[in-house]
Amino acid sequence: KQEVTQIPAALSVPEGENLVLNCSFTDSAIYNLQWFRQDPGKGLTSLLLIQSSQREQTSGRLNASLDKSSGRSTLYIAASQPGDSATYLCVPTAGGTSYGKLTFGQGTILTVHP
Amino acid sequence: SQTIHQWPATLVQPVGSPLSLECTVEGTSNPNLYWYRQAAGRGLQLLFYSVGIGQISSEVPQNLSASRPQDRQFILSSKKLLLSDSGFYLCAWTGVGQGTFGYTFGSGTRLTVV
């Protein structure tokens, strides 16, 4: 059974800092991995999608890396802004016999202060 | 481009009343469709998924049911709501076989059963 752990659980930083959000998952048989953000009371917004054959993806100030064999992914946020405040979710998509199933952790709650 | 619509955004219903939440996807055909629930302070739980019209798979036994009357329409229902049905309901879709296999989520429905 896939389990996802995100560290830290919560992070509060001043504006402008470079951030590292860590994710680990127990089953490396994944098809891909997505990073989402969720604003309070809102749905999930996809930030980055990394295929299992890829090592990283970049979009603007965001960079996500994937080490499938060790079950780790990291989201880097450069020059953080108050608008980055949200919950960040690392979500692996299962491969193999559980094809397509998503597993959610508790996420990292990020607060960026002006 | 593909879009996903979910309504209503907020719903307050008395215990024992019926429920109908609707989700529609535009700009794609034959999507895989999903219903998730997020209880307060907890992660997302998969309730139902559908790979085609009339094809519904249930992940957990509960007081809810799902239907897919059209290719791009997914409905979550209940005949009699329970207090424990309160939560944030999210619809999602993905296009299997289209290469990216990324998930897109709707904006969610906040259901409060009173």
PDB file of C-alpha atoms in Angstrom:
ATOM      1  CA  LYS A   1       0.000   0.000   0.000  1.00  0.00           C
ATOM      2  CA  GLN A   2       1.397   3.376  -1.050  1.00  0.00           C
ATOM      3  CA  GLU A   3       2.031   5.884   1.698  1.00  0.00           C
ATOM      4  CA  VAL A   4       3.081   9.482   1.204  1.00  0.00           C
ATOM      5  CA  THR A   5       4.897  11.572   3.790  1.00  0.00           C
ATOM      6  CA  GLN A   6       5.528  15.266   3.360  1.00  0.00           C
ATOM      7  CA  ILE A   7       8.030  17.206   5.424  1.00  0.00           C
ATOM      8  CA  PRO A   8       7.697  19.719   6.917  1.00  0.00           C
ATOM      9  CA  ALA A   9       4.018  19.565   7.823  1.00  0.00           C
ATOM     10  CA  ALA A  10       3.958  23.346   8.089  1.00  0.00           C
ATOM     11  CA  LEU A  11       6.343  26.108   7.096  1.00  0.00           C
ATOM     12  CA  SER A  12       6.187  29.830   7.850  1.00  0.00           C
ATOM     13  CA  VAL A  13       8.753  32.055   6.167  1.00  0.00           C
ATOM     14  CA  PRO A  14       9.310  35.708   5.259  1.00  0.00           C
ATOM     15  CA  GLU A  15       8.874  36.779   1.671  1.00  0.00           C
ATOM     16  CA  GLY A  16      11.850  36.229  -0.631  1.00  0.00           C
ATOM     17  CA  GLU A  17      13.195  32.999   0.817  1.00  0.00           C
ATOM     18  CA  ASN A  18      13.998  29.963  -1.301  1.00  0.00           C
ATOM     19  CA  LEU A  19      12.059  26.957  -0.058  1.00  0.00           C
ATOM     20  CA  VAL A  20      12.386  23.187  -0.122  1.00  0.00           C
ATOM     21  CA  LEU A  21       9.393  20.919   0.353  1.00  0.00           C
ATOM     22  CA  ASN A  22      10.127  17.230   0.723  1.00  0.00           C
ATOM     23  CA  CYS A  23       8.026  14.222  -0.191  1.00  0.00           C
ATOM     24  CA  SER A  24       8.674  10.528   0.279  1.00  0.00           C
ATOM     25  CA  PHE A  25       6.586   7.591  -0.923  1.00  0.00           C
ATOM     26  CA  THR A  26       6.853   3.923  -0.060  1.00  0.00           C
ATOM     27  CA  ASP A  27       6.058   2.231  -3.399  1.00  0.00           C
ATOM     28  CA  SER A  28       8.387   3.214  -6.223  1.00  0.00           C
ATOM     29  CA  ALA A  29       6.169   1.564  -8.876  1.00  0.00           C
ATOM     30  CA  ILE A  30       4.649   4.857  -9.908  1.00  0.00           C
ATOM     31  CA  TYR A  31       3.517   6.080 -13.313  1.00  0.00           C
ATOM     32  CA  ASN A  32       4.168   9.716 -12.564  1.00  0.00           C
ATOM     33  CA  LEU A  33       4.042  12.243  -9.736  1.00  0.00           C
ATOM     34  CA  GLN A  34       2.148  15.526  -9.552  1.00  0.00           C
ATOM     35  CA  TRP A  35       2.596  18.472  -7.247  1.00  0.00           C
ATOM     36  CA  PHE A  36      -0.614  20.362  -6.475  1.00  0.00           C
ATOM     37  CA  ARG A  37      -1.434  23.412  -4.440  1.00  0.00           C
ATOM     38  CA  GLN A  38      -4.688  23.836  -2.565  1.00  0.00           C
ATOM     39  CA  ASP A  39      -5.868  27.190  -1.328  1.00  0.00           C
ATOM     40  CA  PRO A  40      -8.234  27.156   1.675  1.00  0.00           C
ATOM     41  CA  GLY A  41     -11.692  25.997   0.650  1.00  0.00           C
ATOM     42  CA  LYS A  42     -10.639  25.536  -2.971  1.00  0.00           C
ATOM     43  CA  GLY A  43      -9.883  22.698  -5.323  1.00  0.00           C
ATOM     44  CA  LEU A  44      -6.467  21.393  -6.298  1.00  0.00           C
ATOM     45  CA  THR A  45      -4.372  23.219  -8.853  1.00  0.00           C
ATOM     46  CA  SER A  46      -1.744  21.206 -10.677  1.00  0.00           C
ATOM     47  CA  LEU A  47       1.714  22.778 -10.497  1.00  0.00           C
ATOM     48  CA  LEU A  48       4.040  20.216 -12.040  1.00  0.00           C
ATOM     49  CA  LEU A  49       3.793  16.725 -13.477  1.00  0.00           C
ATOM     50  CA  ILE A  50       6.884  14.510 -13.577  1.00  0.00           C
ATOM     51  CA  GLN A  51       6.774  11.292 -15.567  1.00  0.00           C
ATOM     52  CA  SER A  52       8.471   8.299 -13.958  1.00  0.00           C
ATOM     53  CA  SER A  53      11.225   8.431 -16.569  1.00  0.00           C
ATOM     54  CA  GLN A  54      12.013  12.077 -15.829  1.00  0.00           C
ATOM     55  CA  ARG A  55      14.245  13.547 -13.155  1.00  0.00           C
ATOM     56  CA  GLU A  56      12.787  17.020 -12.875  1.00  0.00           C
ATOM     57  CA  GLN A  57      10.328  19.574 -14.187  1.00  0.00           C
ATOM     58  CA  THR A  58      10.402  23.351 -14.011  1.00  0.00           C
ATOM     59  CA  SER A  59       7.711  25.986 -14.255  1.00  0.00           C
ATOM     60  CA  GLY A  60       8.618  29.566 -13.474  1.00  0.00           C
ATOM     61  CA  ARG A  61       9.854  29.776  -9.896  1.00  0.00           C
ATOM     62  CA  LEU A  62       8.992  26.144  -9.253  1.00  0.00           C
ATOM     63  CA  ASN A  63      11.238  23.155  -9.779  1.00  0.00           C
ATOM     64  CA  ALA A  64      10.363  19.600  -8.846  1.00  0.00           C
ATOM     65  CA  SER A  65      12.762  16.677  -8.796  1.00  0.00           C
ATOM     66  CA  LEU A  66      11.993  12.990  -8.709  1.00  0.00           C
ATOM     67  CA  ASP A  67      14.158  10.097  -7.516  1.00  0.00           C
ATOM     68  CA  LYS A  68      11.831   7.216  -8.208  1.00  0.00           C
ATOM     69  CA  SER A  69      14.133   4.447  -6.992  1.00  0.00           C
ATOM     70  CA  SER A  70      14.523   6.018  -3.548  1.00  0.00           C
ATOM     71  CA  GLY A  71      10.885   7.136  -3.357  1.00  0.00           C
ATOM     72  CA  ARG A  72      11.583  10.851  -3.048  1.00  0.00           C
ATOM     73  CA  SER A  73      10.464  14.065  -4.656  1.00  0.00           C
ATOM     74  CA  THR A  74      11.363  17.622  -3.797  1.00  0.00           C
ATOM     75  CA  LEU A  75       9.622  20.865  -4.697  1.00  0.00           C
ATOM     76  CA  TYR A  76      11.793  23.966  -4.793  1.00  0.00           C
ATOM     77  CA  ILE A  77      10.162  27.383  -4.647  1.00  0.00           C
ATOM     78  CA  ALA A  78      12.444  30.278  -5.496  1.00  0.00           C
ATOM     79  CA  ALA A  79      11.965  33.795  -4.151  1.00  0.00           C
ATOM     80  CA  SER A  80       8.782  32.977  -2.265  1.00  0.00           C
ATOM     81  CA  GLN A  81       5.862  35.420  -2.321  1.00  0.00           C
ATOM     82  CA  PRO A  82       2.781  35.837  -0.102  1.00  0.00           C
ATOM     83  CA  GLY A  83       0.689  34.494  -2.995  1.00  0.00           C
ATOM     84  CA  ASP A  84       2.516  31.185  -2.640  1.00  0.00           C
ATOM     85  CA  SER A  85       0.754  30.599   0.682  1.00  0.00           C
ATOM     86  CA  ALA A  86      -1.253  27.390   0.341  1.00  0.00           C
ATOM     87  CA  THR A  87      -1.130  23.688   1.093  1.00  0.00           C
ATOM     88  CA  TYR A  88       1.197  21.784  -1.228  1.00  0.00           C
ATOM     89  CA  LEU A  89       0.438  18.178  -2.054  1.00  0.00           C
ATOM     90  CA  CYS A  90       2.768  15.585  -3.523  1.00  0.00           C
ATOM     91  CA  VAL A  91       0.679  12.956  -5.333  1.00  0.00           C
ATOM     92  CA  PRO A  92       2.152   9.851  -6.939  1.00  0.00           C
ATOM     93  CA  THR A  93       0.093   8.020  -9.550  1.00  0.00           C
ATOM     94  CA  ALA A  94       0.276   4.251  -9.136  1.00  0.00           C
ATOM     95  CA  GLY A  95       1.581   1.999 -11.874  1.00  0.00           C
ATOM     96  CA  GLY A  96       1.378  -1.760 -12.111  1.00  0.00           C
ATOM     97  CA  THR A  97      -1.814  -3.434 -10.906  1.00  0.00           C
ATOM     98  CA  SER A  98      -3.000  -0.240  -9.191  1.00  0.00           C
ATOM     99  CA  TYR A  99      -2.701   1.711 -12.412  1.00  0.00           C
ATOM    100  CA  GLY A 100      -3.916   5.237 -12.108  1.00  0.00           C
ATOM    101  CA  LYS A 101      -4.663   5.330  -8.397  1.00  0.00           C
ATOM    102  CA  LEU A 102      -3.620   8.490  -6.587  1.00  0.00           C
ATOM    103  CA  THR A 103      -2.277   8.546  -3.054  1.00  0.00           C
ATOM    104  CA  PHE A 104      -2.442  11.717  -0.992  1.00  0.00           C
ATOM    105  CA  GLY A 105      -0.429  12.688   2.046  1.00  0.00           C
ATOM    106  CA  GLN A 106      -1.308  15.408   4.498  1.00  0.00           C
ATOM    107  CA  GLY A 107       0.595  18.052   2.568  1.00  0.00           C
ATOM    108  CA  THR A 108       2.818  20.948   3.601  1.00  0.00           C
ATOM    109  CA  ILE A 109       1.041  24.084   4.767  1.00  0.00           C
ATOM    110  CA  LEU A 110       3.068  27.045   3.564  1.00  0.00           C
ATOM    111  CA  THR A 111       2.669  30.582   4.879  1.00  0.00           C
ATOM    112  CA  VAL A 112       4.756  33.353   3.340  1.00  0.00           C
ATOM    113  CA  HIS A 113       4.736  36.621   5.289  1.00  0.00           C
ATOM    114  CA  PRO A 114       5.095  40.002   3.546  1.00  0.00           C
TER     115      PRO A 114
ATOM    116  CA  SER B   1      -8.603  23.520 -23.866  1.00  0.00           C
ATOM    117  CA  GLN B   2     -10.126  21.172 -21.337  1.00  0.00           C
ATOM    118  CA  THR B   3     -12.153  22.492 -18.415  1.00  0.00           C
ATOM    119  CA  ILE B   4     -13.956  20.848 -15.549  1.00  0.00           C
ATOM    120  CA  HIS B   5     -17.044  22.293 -13.912  1.00  0.00           C
ATOM    121  CA  GLN B   6     -18.449  21.316 -10.566  1.00  0.00           C
ATOM    122  CA  TRP B   7     -21.569  22.614  -8.820  1.00  0.00           C
ATOM    123  CA  PRO B   8     -22.884  23.767  -6.517  1.00  0.00           C
ATOM    124  CA  ALA B   9     -19.927  25.370  -4.757  1.00  0.00           C
ATOM    125  CA  THR B  10     -21.610  25.271  -1.354  1.00  0.00           C
ATOM    126  CA  LEU B  11     -24.491  23.230  -0.040  1.00  0.00           C
ATOM    127  CA  VAL B  12     -26.189  22.971   3.346  1.00  0.00           C
ATOM    128  CA  GLN B  13     -28.579  20.056   3.635  1.00  0.00           C
ATOM    129  CA  PRO B  14     -30.547  18.542   6.530  1.00  0.00           C
ATOM    130  CA  VAL B  15     -29.956  14.986   7.659  1.00  0.00           C
ATOM    131  CA  GLY B  16     -32.095  12.555   5.686  1.00  0.00           C
ATOM    132  CA  SER B  17     -32.399  14.756   2.616  1.00  0.00           C
ATOM    133  CA  PRO B  18     -31.251  13.660  -0.853  1.00  0.00           C
ATOM    134  CA  LEU B  19     -28.068  14.851  -2.551  1.00  0.00           C
ATOM    135  CA  SER B  20     -27.016  15.425  -6.128  1.00  0.00           C
ATOM    136  CA  LEU B  21     -23.638  16.895  -7.076  1.00  0.00           C
ATOM    137  CA  GLU B  22     -22.756  17.305 -10.714  1.00  0.00           C
ATOM    138  CA  CYS B  23     -19.474  17.416 -12.551  1.00  0.00           C
ATOM    139  CA  THR B  24     -18.927  17.989 -16.266  1.00  0.00           C
ATOM    140  CA  VAL B  25     -15.806  18.060 -18.392  1.00  0.00           C
ATOM    141  CA  GLU B  26     -15.405  20.019 -21.621  1.00  0.00           C
ATOM    142  CA  GLY B  27     -12.874  19.809 -24.393  1.00  0.00           C
ATOM    143  CA  THR B  28     -12.115  16.112 -24.217  1.00  0.00           C
ATOM    144  CA  SER B  29     -13.774  12.786 -24.867  1.00  0.00           C
ATOM    145  CA  ASN B  30     -13.830   9.507 -22.952  1.00  0.00           C
ATOM    146  CA  PRO B  31     -12.205  10.917 -19.816  1.00  0.00           C
ATOM    147  CA  ASN B  32     -11.673   8.902 -16.659  1.00  0.00           C
ATOM    148  CA  LEU B  33     -13.744  10.602 -13.970  1.00  0.00           C
ATOM    149  CA  TYR B  34     -13.333  10.567 -10.207  1.00  0.00           C
ATOM    150  CA  TRP B  35     -15.114  11.691  -7.040  1.00  0.00           C
ATOM    151  CA  TYR B  36     -12.974  12.441  -3.973  1.00  0.00           C
ATOM    152  CA  ARG B  37     -13.935  13.587  -0.504  1.00  0.00           C
ATOM    153  CA  GLN B  38     -11.813  15.627   1.851  1.00  0.00           C
ATOM    154  CA  ALA B  39     -12.944  15.619   5.468  1.00  0.00           C
ATOM    155  CA  ALA B  40     -11.896  18.547   7.661  1.00  0.00           C
ATOM    156  CA  GLY B  41      -8.162  18.408   8.373  1.00  0.00           C
ATOM    157  CA  ARG B  42      -7.675  15.174   6.471  1.00  0.00           C
ATOM    158  CA  GLY B  43      -6.390  14.014   3.125  1.00  0.00           C
ATOM    159  CA  LEU B  44      -8.404  13.189   0.038  1.00  0.00           C
ATOM    160  CA  GLN B  45     -10.236   9.887  -0.159  1.00  0.00           C
ATOM    161  CA  LEU B  46     -11.277   8.330  -3.463  1.00  0.00           C
ATOM    162  CA  LEU B  47     -14.996   7.534  -3.469  1.00  0.00           C
ATOM    163  CA  PHE B  48     -15.826   6.509  -7.049  1.00  0.00           C
ATOM    164  CA  TYR B  49     -14.229   6.377 -10.448  1.00  0.00           C
ATOM    165  CA  SER B  50     -15.547   5.767 -13.932  1.00  0.00           C
ATOM    166  CA  VAL B  51     -13.756   4.758 -17.128  1.00  0.00           C
ATOM    167  CA  GLY B  52     -16.837   5.034 -19.352  1.00  0.00           C
ATOM    168  CA  ILE B  53     -20.574   5.668 -19.585  1.00  0.00           C
ATOM    169  CA  GLY B  54     -22.430   3.548 -17.059  1.00  0.00           C
ATOM    170  CA  GLN B  55     -19.195   2.129 -15.616  1.00  0.00           C
ATOM    171  CA  ILE B  56     -18.793   2.957 -11.945  1.00  0.00           C
ATOM    172  CA  SER B  57     -16.310   1.557  -9.455  1.00  0.00           C
ATOM    173  CA  SER B  58     -16.666   2.187  -5.750  1.00  0.00           C
ATOM    174  CA  GLU B  59     -13.620   2.409  -3.537  1.00  0.00           C
ATOM    175  CA  VAL B  60     -15.309   2.454  -0.137  1.00  0.00           C
ATOM    176  CA  PRO B  61     -18.728   1.322   1.095  1.00  0.00           C
ATOM    177  CA  GLN B  62     -20.828   4.283   2.088  1.00  0.00           C
ATOM    178  CA  ASN B  63     -24.068   6.147   1.891  1.00  0.00           C
ATOM    179  CA  LEU B  64     -23.283   7.575  -1.524  1.00  0.00           C
ATOM    180  CA  SER B  65     -23.625   6.456  -5.122  1.00  0.00           C
ATOM    181  CA  ALA B  66     -22.341   7.709  -8.454  1.00  0.00           C
ATOM    182  CA  SER B  67     -23.603   7.651 -12.003  1.00  0.00           C
ATOM    183  CA  ARG B  68     -22.256   8.559 -15.417  1.00  0.00           C
ATOM    184  CA  PRO B  69     -25.188   9.117 -17.745  1.00  0.00           C
ATOM    185  CA  GLN B  70     -23.101  10.819 -20.430  1.00  0.00           C
ATOM    186  CA  ASP B  71     -19.474  10.645 -21.501  1.00  0.00           C
ATOM    187  CA  ARG B  72     -18.453  13.863 -19.804  1.00  0.00           C
ATOM    188  CA  GLN B  73     -20.926  13.968 -16.918  1.00  0.00           C
ATOM    189  CA  PHE B  74     -20.400  12.457 -13.489  1.00  0.00           C
ATOM    190  CA  ILE B  75     -22.996  12.684 -10.707  1.00  0.00           C
ATOM    191  CA  LEU B  76     -22.632  11.961  -7.001  1.00  0.00           C
ATOM    192  CA  SER B  77     -25.863  11.152  -5.172  1.00  0.00           C
ATOM    193  CA  SER B  78     -27.360  10.093  -1.908  1.00  0.00           C
ATOM    194  CA  LYS B  79     -30.923   9.151  -1.041  1.00  0.00           C
ATOM    195  CA  LYS B  80     -30.586  10.119   2.622  1.00  0.00           C
ATOM    196  CA  LEU B  81     -27.695  12.214   3.900  1.00  0.00           C
ATOM    197  CA  LEU B  82     -25.916  11.479   7.163  1.00  0.00           C
ATOM    198  CA  LEU B  83     -23.997  13.933   9.327  1.00  0.00           C
ATOM    199  CA  SER B  84     -20.841  12.023   8.439  1.00  0.00           C
ATOM    200  CA  ASP B  85     -21.348  12.892   4.765  1.00  0.00           C
ATOM    201  CA  SER B  86     -20.234  16.450   5.462  1.00  0.00           C
ATOM    202  CA  GLY B  87     -17.025  17.379   3.712  1.00  0.00           C
ATOM    203  CA  PHE B  88     -15.418  18.878   0.664  1.00  0.00           C
ATOM    204  CA  TYR B  89     -16.186  16.938  -2.515  1.00  0.00           C
ATOM    205  CA  LEU B  90     -13.895  17.145  -5.484  1.00  0.00           C
ATOM    206  CA  CYS B  91     -14.406  15.862  -9.001  1.00  0.00           C
ATOM    207  CA  ALA B  92     -11.381  15.077 -11.152  1.00  0.00           C
ATOM    208  CA  TRP B  93     -10.615  13.813 -14.626  1.00  0.00           C
ATOM    209  CA  THR B  94      -7.716  12.373 -16.503  1.00  0.00           C
ATOM    210  CA  GLY B  95      -7.243  11.312 -20.084  1.00  0.00           C
ATOM    211  CA  VAL B  96      -5.736   7.865 -20.089  1.00  0.00           C
ATOM    212  CA  GLY B  97      -3.725   7.141 -23.173  1.00  0.00           C
ATOM    213  CA  GLN B  98      -3.212  10.763 -24.025  1.00  0.00           C
ATOM    214  CA  GLY B  99       0.379  10.688 -22.903  1.00  0.00           C
ATOM    215  CA  THR B 100       0.543  12.889 -19.885  1.00  0.00           C
ATOM    216  CA  PHE B 101      -1.861  11.104 -17.535  1.00  0.00           C
ATOM    217  CA  GLY B 102      -2.111  14.180 -15.364  1.00  0.00           C
ATOM    218  CA  TYR B 103      -5.130  14.758 -13.176  1.00  0.00           C
ATOM    219  CA  THR B 104      -7.238  17.923 -13.233  1.00  0.00           C
ATOM    220  CA  PHE B 105      -9.505  18.736 -10.314  1.00  0.00           C
ATOM    221  CA  GLY B 106     -12.659  20.805 -10.149  1.00  0.00           C
ATOM    222  CA  SER B 107     -13.178  23.654  -7.724  1.00  0.00           C
ATOM    223  CA  GLY B 108     -15.063  21.499  -5.212  1.00  0.00           C
ATOM    224  CA  THR B 109     -18.371  21.467  -3.352  1.00  0.00           C
ATOM    225  CA  ARG B 110     -18.489  22.217   0.345  1.00  0.00           C
ATOM    226  CA  LEU B 111     -21.285  20.066   1.799  1.00  0.00           C
ATOM    227  CA  THR B 112     -22.528  20.625   5.321  1.00  0.00           C
ATOM    228  CA  VAL B 113     -25.133  18.239   6.647  1.00  0.00           C
ATOM    229  CA  VAL B 114     -27.064  19.697   9.584  1.00  0.00           C
TER     230      VAL B 114
END
